Amino acid sequence: MTIYDELVARGLIAQVTDEDEIKELVNTGKAVFYIGFDPTADSLHVGHFMALCLMKRLQMAGNKPIALIGGGTAMIGDPSGRTDMRQMMTPETIQHNCDCFKEQMSKFIDFSEGKAMMVNNADWLLDLNYVEVLREVGACFSVNNMLRAECYKQRMEKGLSFLEFNYMIMQSYDFYALYQKYGCNMQFGGDDQWSNMLGGTELIRRKLGKDAYAMTITLLLNSEGKKMGKTQSGAVWLDPNKTSPFDFYQYWRNVDDADVLKCIRMLTFLPLEEIEKMDAWEGSQLNQAKEILAYELTKLVHGEEEAAKAQESARALFTGGNAANMPTTTLTGADFNEEGKIGILDLMVKAELVTSKAEARRGVQQGGVTVNGDKVADPFTAYEKTDFAEDFVLKRGKKNFRKVVVE
């Protein structure tokens, strides 16, 4: 099976232009491709996972990835799939986020000499002359066609600023610049980026001729993948200081039954033959599949040792075993009231399982909070310091756990 056939079999390819040429480049290791990442935080999250895994797969097949950091476009904002305008950041914040991205990407991509690149579009976008852009680039775009793009149609209802309207032109210019500077002949992106990507392909061909090699591919579930990064408690980050290896493991351990095999196929590096055998799994076997998914992805991001610890702790929750490796919240004397107690609502806030006492109260009233497996029915339940002498595992819903200890 060729690498392109494998991408299709894993459900990663949704739309392409010039499929025969794309197959030839990818299968012979001649693709120099880019995927863009907006540095809006100092950590990547699981919504970036599909792109990172795709880059790794293609690099393993001999192709060259370019991780494009949107340091320039981040100063404008991207209307794709959004209903509000993105907050602008300082150049210092953007650079810090870029540095963090490269460190995390290095777990997936080999950036040694000649094998991959990380570039920042601020290097060319910030030096552009406005009149030159209007003459050389703006003339290649039809406003009518741009307004037909879904990302703009959504924003038109509530107001689309001219600032944001330029985003498609800037992203298209990225591909044009990468083609000229680094021989980049292919771009990948989510299905929500399709219009912007086609703009880049069209710009190259109009400026450099129809024979210019410029290909586009979209990932089947990249927009859904972005949603994967959000849970009730916030984003699921790749940075262990933001999302612990245990919480990262638990996130994947608790995916829906309907999604587990799809995630294994798209995100893990297990052989397709092995995954196809799982297609017949059902019932309790799906829990085994979820463990496989969680372990493989945690190992990929945090290493085999952390993956093993997370799996051990997760299993301990259901068997009463040792929860030593579980994420831990430490209480101090100041967390207890004058009577030497701490209420369940305050405890949930302290453990960062909720963002407010009102949210904690709803969780208790809805029957979604347990301590050591026992449901907490009363929102006025309180605990003394001695209650934390042995394992004290606080759980909210199916996905969120904390071991609580006293300093």
Coordinates of N, CA and C in Angstrom, one line a residue, residues 16 19 35 44 46 76 133 140 148 293 370:
V16 N -9.2 16.9 -2.8 CA -7.8 17.2 -3.4 C -8.0 17.9 -4.7
E19 N -5.3 15.1 -8.3 CA -5.0 13.9 -7.5 C -3.8 13.1 -8.1
I35 N 1.7 22.9 6.6 CA 0.4 23.1 7.4 C 0.6 24.2 8.3
L44 N 0.2 23.7 21.9 CA -0.7 23.1 21.0 C -1.7 22.3 21.8
V46 N -5.2 19.1 21.4 CA -5.5 17.9 20.7 C -6.2 18.2 19.4
I76 N -3.9 39.7 12.7 CA -5.1 40.1 12.1 C -6.3 39.3 12.7
V133 N 1.0 45.1 -2.8 CA 0.0 44.0 -2.6 C -1.2 44.2 -3.4
C140 N -5.5 39.5 -8.4 CA -5.8 38.0 -8.7 C -7.0 37.5 -8.0
R148 N -18.4 34.3 -1.5 CA -19.1 33.0 -1.6 C -18.5 32.0 -0.6
L293 N -6.2 3.3 22.4 CA -6.1 4.6 21.9 C -5.5 5.6 22.9
T370 N -18.5 12.1 42.8 CA -18.2 11.0 43.7 C -16.9 11.2 44.5

